[in-house]
PDB file of C-alpha atoms in Angstrom:
ATOM      1  CA  MET A   1     -19.021   2.787  12.669  1.00  0.00           C
ATOM      2  CA  ARG A   2     -18.192   3.801   9.207  1.00  0.00           C
ATOM      3  CA  ARG A   3     -20.587   0.943   7.541  1.00  0.00           C
ATOM      4  CA  ASN A   4     -19.820   2.103   3.824  1.00  0.00           C
ATOM      5  CA  LEU A   5     -16.100   1.797   4.884  1.00  0.00           C
ATOM      6  CA  ILE A   6     -16.410  -1.482   6.357  1.00  0.00           C
ATOM      7  CA  PHE A   7     -18.561  -3.290   3.683  1.00  0.00           C
ATOM      8  CA  GLY A   8     -16.914  -1.906   0.992  1.00  0.00           C
ATOM      9  CA  ALA A   9     -13.569  -3.153   2.306  1.00  0.00           C
ATOM     10  CA  LEU A  10     -14.895  -6.492   2.939  1.00  0.00           C
ATOM     11  CA  LEU A  11     -16.024  -6.961  -0.874  1.00  0.00           C
ATOM     12  CA  SER A  12     -13.026  -5.595  -2.058  1.00  0.00           C
ATOM     13  CA  VAL A  13     -10.668  -7.734   0.239  1.00  0.00           C
ATOM     14  CA  ILE A  14     -12.874 -10.838  -0.676  1.00  0.00           C
ATOM     15  CA  PHE A  15     -11.941 -10.366  -4.599  1.00  0.00           C
ATOM     16  CA  LEU A  16      -8.576  -9.526  -3.973  1.00  0.00           C
ATOM     17  CA  LEU A  17      -8.087 -12.708  -1.767  1.00  0.00           C
ATOM     18  CA  ALA A  18      -9.728 -14.681  -4.803  1.00  0.00           C
ATOM     19  CA  ALA A  19      -7.151 -13.118  -7.290  1.00  0.00           C
ATOM     20  CA  LEU A  20      -4.104 -13.691  -5.109  1.00  0.00           C
ATOM     21  CA  LEU A  21      -5.493 -17.341  -4.355  1.00  0.00           C
ATOM     22  CA  SER A  22      -5.778 -17.907  -8.195  1.00  0.00           C
ATOM     23  CA  PHE A  23      -1.800 -17.768  -8.238  1.00  0.00           C
ATOM     24  CA  ILE A  24      -1.642 -21.023  -6.464  1.00  0.00           C
ATOM     25  CA  TRP A  25      -4.928 -22.624  -6.506  1.00  0.00           C
ATOM     26  CA  THR A  26      -8.202 -22.985  -8.725  1.00  0.00           C
ATOM     27  CA  PRO A  27     -10.905 -25.572  -8.256  1.00  0.00           C
ATOM     28  CA  PHE A  28     -10.410 -26.383 -12.346  1.00  0.00           C
ATOM     29  CA  ASP A  29      -7.688 -25.621 -14.812  1.00  0.00           C
ATOM     30  CA  ILE A  30      -9.349 -22.844 -16.767  1.00  0.00           C
ATOM     31  CA  GLU A  31      -7.424 -24.044 -19.970  1.00  0.00           C
ATOM     32  CA  SER A  32      -8.620 -27.440 -19.877  1.00  0.00           C
ATOM     33  CA  LEU A  33     -12.043 -28.209 -22.285  1.00  0.00           C
ATOM     34  CA  ASP A  34     -14.363 -30.531 -20.943  1.00  0.00           C
ATOM     35  CA  ILE A  35     -17.138 -30.490 -23.789  1.00  0.00           C
ATOM     36  CA  ALA A  36     -19.093 -32.988 -22.274  1.00  0.00           C
ATOM     37  CA  ASN A  37     -20.077 -31.171 -19.118  1.00  0.00           C
ATOM     38  CA  LYS A  38     -20.365 -27.463 -20.986  1.00  0.00           C
ATOM     39  CA  LEU A  39     -23.341 -25.354 -19.660  1.00  0.00           C
ATOM     40  CA  LYS A  40     -23.960 -27.023 -16.595  1.00  0.00           C
ATOM     41  CA  PRO A  41     -25.789 -24.875 -13.797  1.00  0.00           C
ATOM     42  CA  PRO A  42     -24.361 -24.553 -10.168  1.00  0.00           C
ATOM     43  CA  SER A  43     -23.633 -28.346  -8.778  1.00  0.00           C
ATOM     44  CA  GLY A  44     -21.773 -29.522  -6.005  1.00  0.00           C
ATOM     45  CA  ALA A  45     -19.146 -30.365  -8.902  1.00  0.00           C
ATOM     46  CA  HIS A  46     -18.906 -27.158  -9.961  1.00  0.00           C
ATOM     47  CA  TRP A  47     -20.123 -24.475  -7.526  1.00  0.00           C
ATOM     48  CA  LEU A  48     -20.862 -21.452 -10.295  1.00  0.00           C
ATOM     49  CA  GLY A  49     -21.398 -23.789 -13.366  1.00  0.00           C
ATOM     50  CA  THR A  50     -19.836 -23.965 -16.454  1.00  0.00           C
ATOM     51  CA  ASP A  51     -19.262 -22.517 -19.484  1.00  0.00           C
ATOM     52  CA  HIS A  52     -19.769 -22.932 -23.436  1.00  0.00           C
ATOM     53  CA  PHE A  53     -16.521 -25.053 -23.273  1.00  0.00           C
ATOM     54  CA  GLY A  54     -17.043 -26.731 -20.293  1.00  0.00           C
ATOM     55  CA  ARG A  55     -14.413 -24.573 -18.098  1.00  0.00           C
ATOM     56  CA  ASP A  56     -15.319 -23.738 -14.449  1.00  0.00           C
ATOM     57  CA  ILE A  57     -17.113 -20.626 -13.846  1.00  0.00           C
ATOM     58  CA  LEU A  58     -15.648 -20.166 -10.422  1.00  0.00           C
ATOM     59  CA  SER A  59     -12.123 -20.924 -11.347  1.00  0.00           C
ATOM     60  CA  MET A  60     -12.787 -18.040 -14.385  1.00  0.00           C
ATOM     61  CA  ILE A  61     -13.799 -15.606 -12.247  1.00  0.00           C
ATOM     62  CA  MET A  62     -10.966 -15.914  -9.694  1.00  0.00           C
ATOM     63  CA  MET A  63      -8.446 -15.768 -12.687  1.00  0.00           C
ATOM     64  CA  GLY A  64     -10.863 -12.789 -14.093  1.00  0.00           C
ATOM     65  CA  ALA A  65     -10.055 -10.812 -10.720  1.00  0.00           C
ATOM     66  CA  ARG A  66      -6.352 -11.217 -11.024  1.00  0.00           C
ATOM     67  CA  THR A  67      -6.906  -9.531 -14.272  1.00  0.00           C
ATOM     68  CA  SER A  68      -9.069  -7.083 -13.809  1.00  0.00           C
ATOM     69  CA  ILE A  69      -7.409  -6.210 -10.315  1.00  0.00           C
ATOM     70  CA  ALA A  70      -3.932  -5.931 -12.205  1.00  0.00           C
ATOM     71  CA  VAL A  71      -5.090  -3.671 -15.129  1.00  0.00           C
ATOM     72  CA  ALA A  72      -6.807  -1.412 -12.781  1.00  0.00           C
ATOM     73  CA  VAL A  73      -3.945  -1.168 -10.110  1.00  0.00           C
ATOM     74  CA  VAL A  74      -1.271  -0.393 -12.939  1.00  0.00           C
ATOM     75  CA  ALA A  75      -3.425   2.066 -14.805  1.00  0.00           C
ATOM     76  CA  VAL A  76      -4.235   3.869 -11.472  1.00  0.00           C
ATOM     77  CA  GLY A  77      -0.468   3.901 -10.613  1.00  0.00           C
ATOM     78  CA  ILE A  78       0.247   5.275 -14.023  1.00  0.00           C
ATOM     79  CA  GLY A  79      -2.266   8.220 -13.650  1.00  0.00           C
ATOM     80  CA  ILE A  80      -0.930   8.917 -10.308  1.00  0.00           C
ATOM     81  CA  ILE A  81       2.790   9.079 -10.751  1.00  0.00           C
ATOM     82  CA  LEU A  82       2.346  10.866 -14.060  1.00  0.00           C
ATOM     83  CA  GLY A  83      -0.673  12.706 -13.093  1.00  0.00           C
ATOM     84  CA  VAL A  84      -0.038  14.520  -9.721  1.00  0.00           C
ATOM     85  CA  PRO A  85       3.342  15.591 -10.359  1.00  0.00           C
ATOM     86  CA  LEU A  86       2.001  17.291 -13.523  1.00  0.00           C
ATOM     87  CA  GLY A  87      -0.763  19.073 -11.256  1.00  0.00           C
ATOM     88  CA  LEU A  88       1.650  20.099  -8.897  1.00  0.00           C
ATOM     89  CA  TRP A  89       3.911  21.700 -11.015  1.00  0.00           C
ATOM     90  CA  ALA A  90       1.023  23.398 -12.838  1.00  0.00           C
ATOM     91  CA  ALA A  91      -0.143  24.663  -9.683  1.00  0.00           C
ATOM     92  CA  ALA A  92       3.024  26.317  -8.965  1.00  0.00           C
ATOM     93  CA  GLY A  93       3.511  28.128 -11.922  1.00  0.00           C
ATOM     94  CA  LYS A  94      -0.003  29.162 -11.927  1.00  0.00           C
ATOM     95  CA  GLY A  95      -0.757  31.524 -15.017  1.00  0.00           C
ATOM     96  CA  SER A  96       2.500  30.744 -16.853  1.00  0.00           C
ATOM     97  CA  TRP A  97       2.945  29.243 -19.961  1.00  0.00           C
ATOM     98  CA  LEU A  98       3.583  25.654 -18.420  1.00  0.00           C
ATOM     99  CA  ASP A  99       0.164  25.745 -16.836  1.00  0.00           C
ATOM    100  CA  GLU A 100      -1.237  26.389 -19.945  1.00  0.00           C
ATOM    101  CA  LEU A 101       0.558  23.865 -21.721  1.00  0.00           C
ATOM    102  CA  ILE A 102      -0.497  21.224 -19.165  1.00  0.00           C
ATOM    103  CA  MET A 103      -3.962  21.944 -18.472  1.00  0.00           C
ATOM    104  CA  ARG A 104      -4.576  22.109 -22.477  1.00  0.00           C
ATOM    105  CA  GLY A 105      -2.992  18.941 -22.845  1.00  0.00           C
ATOM    106  CA  ASN A 106      -5.477  17.595 -20.184  1.00  0.00           C
ATOM    107  CA  ASP A 107      -8.218  18.875 -22.223  1.00  0.00           C
ATOM    108  CA  LEU A 108      -7.096  17.210 -25.360  1.00  0.00           C
ATOM    109  CA  ILE A 109      -6.868  13.791 -23.535  1.00  0.00           C
ATOM    110  CA  PHE A 110     -10.316  14.202 -21.956  1.00  0.00           C
ATOM    111  CA  ALA A 111     -11.663  14.889 -25.608  1.00  0.00           C
ATOM    112  CA  PHE A 112     -11.013  11.089 -26.277  1.00  0.00           C
ATOM    113  CA  PRO A 113     -12.505   8.644 -23.945  1.00  0.00           C
ATOM    114  CA  SER A 114     -10.283   5.403 -22.683  1.00  0.00           C
ATOM    115  CA  LEU A 115     -12.288   3.513 -24.974  1.00  0.00           C
ATOM    116  CA  VAL A 116     -11.707   5.478 -28.103  1.00  0.00           C
ATOM    117  CA  ILE A 117      -7.618   5.650 -27.203  1.00  0.00           C
ATOM    118  CA  ALA A 118      -7.987   1.753 -26.551  1.00  0.00           C
ATOM    119  CA  ILE A 119      -9.398   1.360 -30.374  1.00  0.00           C
ATOM    120  CA  LEU A 120      -6.280   3.979 -31.304  1.00  0.00           C
ATOM    121  CA  ILE A 121      -3.806   2.176 -29.730  1.00  0.00           C
ATOM    122  CA  THR A 122      -4.884  -1.387 -30.573  1.00  0.00           C
ATOM    123  CA  ALA A 123      -5.119  -0.160 -34.125  1.00  0.00           C
ATOM    124  CA  VAL A 124      -1.122   0.300 -34.287  1.00  0.00           C
ATOM    125  CA  PHE A 125      -0.313  -2.228 -31.415  1.00  0.00           C
ATOM    126  CA  GLY A 126      -2.748  -5.269 -31.773  1.00  0.00           C
ATOM    127  CA  ALA A 127      -5.403  -5.979 -28.535  1.00  0.00           C
ATOM    128  CA  SER A 128      -3.871  -7.216 -25.508  1.00  0.00           C
ATOM    129  CA  ALA A 129      -4.251  -6.448 -21.826  1.00  0.00           C
ATOM    130  CA  VAL A 130      -0.681  -4.515 -21.718  1.00  0.00           C
ATOM    131  CA  ASN A 131      -2.566  -2.003 -24.526  1.00  0.00           C
ATOM    132  CA  ALA A 132      -5.821  -1.934 -22.479  1.00  0.00           C
ATOM    133  CA  ILE A 133      -3.493  -0.863 -19.232  1.00  0.00           C
ATOM    134  CA  ILE A 134      -1.953   2.317 -21.522  1.00  0.00           C
ATOM    135  CA  ALA A 135      -5.317   3.440 -22.470  1.00  0.00           C
ATOM    136  CA  ILE A 136      -6.882   3.542 -19.131  1.00  0.00           C
ATOM    137  CA  GLY A 137      -3.787   4.754 -17.450  1.00  0.00           C
ATOM    138  CA  ILE A 138      -3.549   7.532 -20.200  1.00  0.00           C
ATOM    139  CA  PHE A 139      -6.991   8.652 -19.294  1.00  0.00           C
ATOM    140  CA  ASN A 140      -6.407   8.536 -15.334  1.00  0.00           C
ATOM    141  CA  ILE A 141      -3.203  11.159 -16.028  1.00  0.00           C
ATOM    142  CA  PRO A 142      -5.696  14.474 -16.540  1.00  0.00           C
ATOM    143  CA  VAL A 143      -8.049  13.328 -13.815  1.00  0.00           C
ATOM    144  CA  PHE A 144      -5.112  12.929 -11.177  1.00  0.00           C
ATOM    145  CA  ALA A 145      -3.669  16.161 -12.576  1.00  0.00           C
ATOM    146  CA  ARG A 146      -6.722  18.310 -12.584  1.00  0.00           C
ATOM    147  CA  LEU A 147      -7.417  17.132  -9.159  1.00  0.00           C
ATOM    148  CA  SER A 148      -3.827  17.779  -7.611  1.00  0.00           C
ATOM    149  CA  ARG A 149      -3.804  21.315  -9.336  1.00  0.00           C
ATOM    150  CA  GLY A 150      -7.102  22.320  -7.974  1.00  0.00           C
ATOM    151  CA  ALA A 151      -6.459  21.481  -4.473  1.00  0.00           C
ATOM    152  CA  ALA A 152      -2.714  22.930  -4.520  1.00  0.00           C
ATOM    153  CA  LEU A 153      -3.940  26.066  -5.861  1.00  0.00           C
ATOM    154  CA  SER A 154      -6.197  26.157  -2.467  1.00  0.00           C
ATOM    155  CA  LEU A 155      -3.057  25.718  -0.577  1.00  0.00           C
ATOM    156  CA  TRP A 156      -0.770  27.917  -2.003  1.00  0.00           C
ATOM    157  CA  GLU A 157      -2.457  30.971  -0.428  1.00  0.00           C
ATOM    158  CA  ARG A 158      -2.065  29.079   2.926  1.00  0.00           C
ATOM    159  CA  ASP A 159       0.044  31.270   5.992  1.00  0.00           C
ATOM    160  CA  PHE A 160       2.000  28.135   6.183  1.00  0.00           C
ATOM    161  CA  ILE A 161       2.817  28.318   2.521  1.00  0.00           C
ATOM    162  CA  LEU A 162       3.541  31.855   2.523  1.00  0.00           C
ATOM    163  CA  ALA A 163       5.573  31.666   5.483  1.00  0.00           C
ATOM    164  CA  ALA A 164       7.650  28.363   3.374  1.00  0.00           C
ATOM    165  CA  ARG A 165       8.112  31.082   0.439  1.00  0.00           C
ATOM    166  CA  VAL A 166       9.431  33.712   2.824  1.00  0.00           C
ATOM    167  CA  ALA A 167      12.128  31.137   4.242  1.00  0.00           C
ATOM    168  CA  GLY A 168      13.232  31.005   0.785  1.00  0.00           C
ATOM    169  CA  LYS A 169      12.147  27.401  -0.074  1.00  0.00           C
ATOM    170  CA  SER A 170      11.605  26.554  -3.643  1.00  0.00           C
ATOM    171  CA  ALA A 171       8.545  25.655  -5.666  1.00  0.00           C
ATOM    172  CA  PHE A 172       9.491  22.286  -5.816  1.00  0.00           C
ATOM    173  CA  ARG A 173      10.447  21.850  -2.326  1.00  0.00           C
ATOM    174  CA  ILE A 174       7.312  23.574  -1.124  1.00  0.00           C
ATOM    175  CA  SER A 175       5.185  21.502  -3.383  1.00  0.00           C
ATOM    176  CA  TRP A 176       6.915  17.951  -1.995  1.00  0.00           C
ATOM    177  CA  GLU A 177       7.324  18.998   1.704  1.00  0.00           C
ATOM    178  CA  HIS A 178       3.889  21.144   2.200  1.00  0.00           C
ATOM    179  CA  ILE A 179       1.574  20.540  -0.505  1.00  0.00           C
ATOM    180  CA  LEU A 180       2.088  16.480  -1.308  1.00  0.00           C
ATOM    181  CA  PRO A 181       1.238  15.729   2.366  1.00  0.00           C
ATOM    182  CA  ASN A 182      -1.578  17.729   2.386  1.00  0.00           C
ATOM    183  CA  ILE A 183      -3.222  16.278  -0.854  1.00  0.00           C
ATOM    184  CA  THR A 184      -2.550  12.691   0.101  1.00  0.00           C
ATOM    185  CA  SER A 185      -5.597  11.372   1.587  1.00  0.00           C
ATOM    186  CA  LEU A 186      -7.842  13.383  -1.116  1.00  0.00           C
ATOM    187  CA  MET A 187      -5.463  11.188  -4.071  1.00  0.00           C
ATOM    188  CA  ILE A 188      -6.266   7.844  -1.980  1.00  0.00           C
ATOM    189  CA  VAL A 189     -10.139   8.736  -2.190  1.00  0.00           C
ATOM    190  CA  GLN A 190      -9.728   9.470  -5.864  1.00  0.00           C
ATOM    191  CA  GLY A 191      -7.479   6.730  -6.756  1.00  0.00           C
ATOM    192  CA  THR A 192     -10.104   4.159  -5.334  1.00  0.00           C
ATOM    193  CA  ILE A 193     -12.631   5.813  -7.176  1.00  0.00           C
ATOM    194  CA  GLN A 194     -10.829   5.606 -10.503  1.00  0.00           C
ATOM    195  CA  PHE A 195      -9.497   1.535  -9.280  1.00  0.00           C
ATOM    196  CA  SER A 196     -13.311   0.718  -9.877  1.00  0.00           C
ATOM    197  CA  LEU A 197     -13.577   2.486 -12.968  1.00  0.00           C
ATOM    198  CA  GLY A 198     -10.518   0.860 -14.283  1.00  0.00           C
ATOM    199  CA  ILE A 199     -12.434  -2.208 -13.566  1.00  0.00           C
ATOM    200  CA  LEU A 200     -15.231  -1.261 -15.730  1.00  0.00           C
ATOM    201  CA  ALA A 201     -12.991  -0.129 -18.589  1.00  0.00           C
ATOM    202  CA  GLU A 202     -11.218  -3.223 -18.507  1.00  0.00           C
ATOM    203  CA  ALA A 203     -14.421  -5.132 -18.557  1.00  0.00           C
ATOM    204  CA  ALA A 204     -15.704  -3.181 -21.212  1.00  0.00           C
ATOM    205  CA  LEU A 205     -12.601  -3.473 -23.439  1.00  0.00           C
ATOM    206  CA  SER A 206     -12.542  -7.178 -23.101  1.00  0.00           C
ATOM    207  CA  TYR A 207     -15.746  -7.361 -24.158  1.00  0.00           C
ATOM    208  CA  ILE A 208     -15.633  -5.664 -27.182  1.00  0.00           C
ATOM    209  CA  GLY A 209     -12.466  -7.687 -27.920  1.00  0.00           C
ATOM    210  CA  LEU A 210      -9.827  -4.966 -26.659  1.00  0.00           C
ATOM    211  CA  GLY A 211      -8.519  -6.159 -23.725  1.00  0.00           C
ATOM    212  CA  ALA A 212      -7.018  -9.482 -22.162  1.00  0.00           C
ATOM    213  CA  GLN A 213      -6.864 -12.110 -24.745  1.00  0.00           C
ATOM    214  CA  PRO A 214      -7.530 -15.657 -24.680  1.00  0.00           C
ATOM    215  CA  PRO A 215      -6.313 -17.655 -22.562  1.00  0.00           C
ATOM    216  CA  THR A 216      -5.893 -15.186 -20.005  1.00  0.00           C
ATOM    217  CA  ALA A 217      -9.552 -14.903 -18.035  1.00  0.00           C
ATOM    218  CA  SER A 218     -11.296 -11.630 -18.321  1.00  0.00           C
ATOM    219  CA  TRP A 219     -15.095 -10.729 -16.760  1.00  0.00           C
ATOM    220  CA  GLY A 220     -15.696  -8.784 -20.031  1.00  0.00           C
ATOM    221  CA  ARG A 221     -15.057 -11.349 -22.598  1.00  0.00           C
ATOM    222  CA  MET A 222     -16.950 -13.756 -20.105  1.00  0.00           C
ATOM    223  CA  LEU A 223     -20.097 -11.807 -20.674  1.00  0.00           C
ATOM    224  CA  ALA A 224     -19.432 -11.410 -24.372  1.00  0.00           C
ATOM    225  CA  ASP A 225     -19.067 -15.019 -24.922  1.00  0.00           C
ATOM    226  CA  ALA A 226     -22.287 -15.429 -22.463  1.00  0.00           C
ATOM    227  CA  GLN A 227     -24.650 -12.967 -24.753  1.00  0.00           C
ATOM    228  CA  THR A 228     -25.935 -15.469 -26.706  1.00  0.00           C
ATOM    229  CA  LEU A 229     -26.559 -18.167 -23.922  1.00  0.00           C
ATOM    230  CA  VAL A 230     -28.877 -15.984 -21.866  1.00  0.00           C
ATOM    231  CA  SER A 231     -31.759 -17.875 -22.522  1.00  0.00           C
ATOM    232  CA  ILE A 232     -30.516 -21.609 -22.221  1.00  0.00           C
ATOM    233  CA  ALA A 233     -27.847 -21.035 -19.454  1.00  0.00           C
ATOM    234  CA  PRO A 234     -28.355 -17.263 -17.619  1.00  0.00           C
ATOM    235  CA  HIS A 235     -25.520 -18.046 -15.251  1.00  0.00           C
ATOM    236  CA  THR A 236     -22.907 -17.850 -17.649  1.00  0.00           C
ATOM    237  CA  ALA A 237     -23.943 -14.064 -17.868  1.00  0.00           C
ATOM    238  CA  LEU A 238     -25.194 -13.401 -14.561  1.00  0.00           C
ATOM    239  CA  VAL A 239     -22.135 -14.689 -12.510  1.00  0.00           C
ATOM    240  CA  PRO A 240     -19.406 -12.484 -14.186  1.00  0.00           C
ATOM    241  CA  GLY A 241     -22.095  -9.634 -14.447  1.00  0.00           C
ATOM    242  CA  PHE A 242     -22.672  -9.716 -10.333  1.00  0.00           C
ATOM    243  CA  ALA A 243     -18.825 -10.244  -9.812  1.00  0.00           C
ATOM    244  CA  ILE A 244     -18.146  -6.724 -11.518  1.00  0.00           C
ATOM    245  CA  VAL A 245     -21.178  -5.014 -10.197  1.00  0.00           C
ATOM    246  CA  LEU A 246     -19.997  -6.078  -6.397  1.00  0.00           C
ATOM    247  CA  MET A 247     -16.398  -5.328  -7.270  1.00  0.00           C
ATOM    248  CA  VAL A 248     -17.387  -2.006  -8.314  1.00  0.00           C
ATOM    249  CA  LEU A 249     -19.892  -1.593  -5.607  1.00  0.00           C
ATOM    250  CA  GLY A 250     -17.262  -2.417  -2.821  1.00  0.00           C
ATOM    251  CA  LEU A 251     -14.693  -0.011  -4.483  1.00  0.00           C
ATOM    252  CA  ASN A 252     -16.976   2.961  -4.441  1.00  0.00           C
ATOM    253  CA  LEU A 253     -18.253   1.978  -0.996  1.00  0.00           C
ATOM    254  CA  MET A 254     -15.036   2.119   0.396  1.00  0.00           C
ATOM    255  CA  GLY A 255     -14.046   5.178  -1.506  1.00  0.00           C
ATOM    256  CA  ASP A 256     -17.075   6.956   0.183  1.00  0.00           C
ATOM    257  CA  GLY A 257     -16.138   5.724   3.451  1.00  0.00           C
ATOM    258  CA  LEU A 258     -12.537   6.504   3.234  1.00  0.00           C
ATOM    259  CA  ARG A 259     -13.438  10.353   2.162  1.00  0.00           C
ATOM    260  CA  ASP A 260     -15.817  10.509   5.291  1.00  0.00           C
ATOM    261  CA  TRP A 261     -12.500   9.076   7.566  1.00  0.00           C
ATOM    262  CA  LEU A 262     -10.010  11.518   5.975  1.00  0.00           C
ATOM    263  CA  ASP A 263     -12.101  14.562   5.912  1.00  0.00           C
ATOM    264  CA  PRO A 264     -12.210  16.153   9.412  1.00  0.00           C
ATOM    265  CA  ARG A 265     -15.205  17.977   8.472  1.00  0.00           C
ATOM    266  CA  LEU A 266     -17.065  15.091   7.535  1.00  0.00           C
ATOM    267  CA  ARG A 267     -16.331  13.181  10.563  1.00  0.00           C
ATOM    268  CA  VAL A 268     -18.840  15.358  12.904  1.00  0.00           C
ATOM    269  CA  THR A 269     -21.659  15.013  10.595  1.00  0.00           C
ATOM    270  CA  ARG A 270     -21.607  11.474   9.293  1.00  0.00           C
ATOM    271  CA  VAL A 271     -20.980   8.276  11.092  1.00  0.00           C
TER     272      VAL A 271
END
């Protein structure tokens, strides 16, 4: 039994269901302030307590899960859609000027972490969840480009690829019909890992005010709002902190389990 995959998938599904449920129902309206009940500890009325505005923290966590998942999904999607074709393109033209151009462009992006890219973007366009998505997505492009290029290069010397070349297939057809299907499992695993990093990046950007803006709920901004309240209402910081930890832990465990499941070389050695 692959415990990592099962446990990780279970944690991830719980947060996904919470995010989906938030579209139709939350225990309380997060835009409704109740100052009289601010900073209340967990109780029967508010299972996870209330924040400094009297808002229900459970409802905030559910809405924050929607924000984090949406940002991470789109950002990882940008990385896959743009990064994988670039990597395959570079591998097909190994040693050419195009290969050098793509790889040096990746190095340039890697020189600027997503946080720095976000600061540059928000300085021009303003802080928002959309700009956070763009920043994280741009950083994901070279990750998938490098990985797909490296995986593709190891396949270009294989006999079945040589046979396809002898048959007269173009580099594009070989990359699409033979290379891409053989690296898909690797992209899936990496996508899961980048998804967890996207959750962390979104929380970090929101924490410093560069991510989702009020009234949109965000785990990072919940932590920022609670940092001065830890001594009097620790639950306001512990709950979103644990939400981030559990979500990232679940995704990392699921990624590790998927790697074991999809890699035939590990099926024999690991259970």
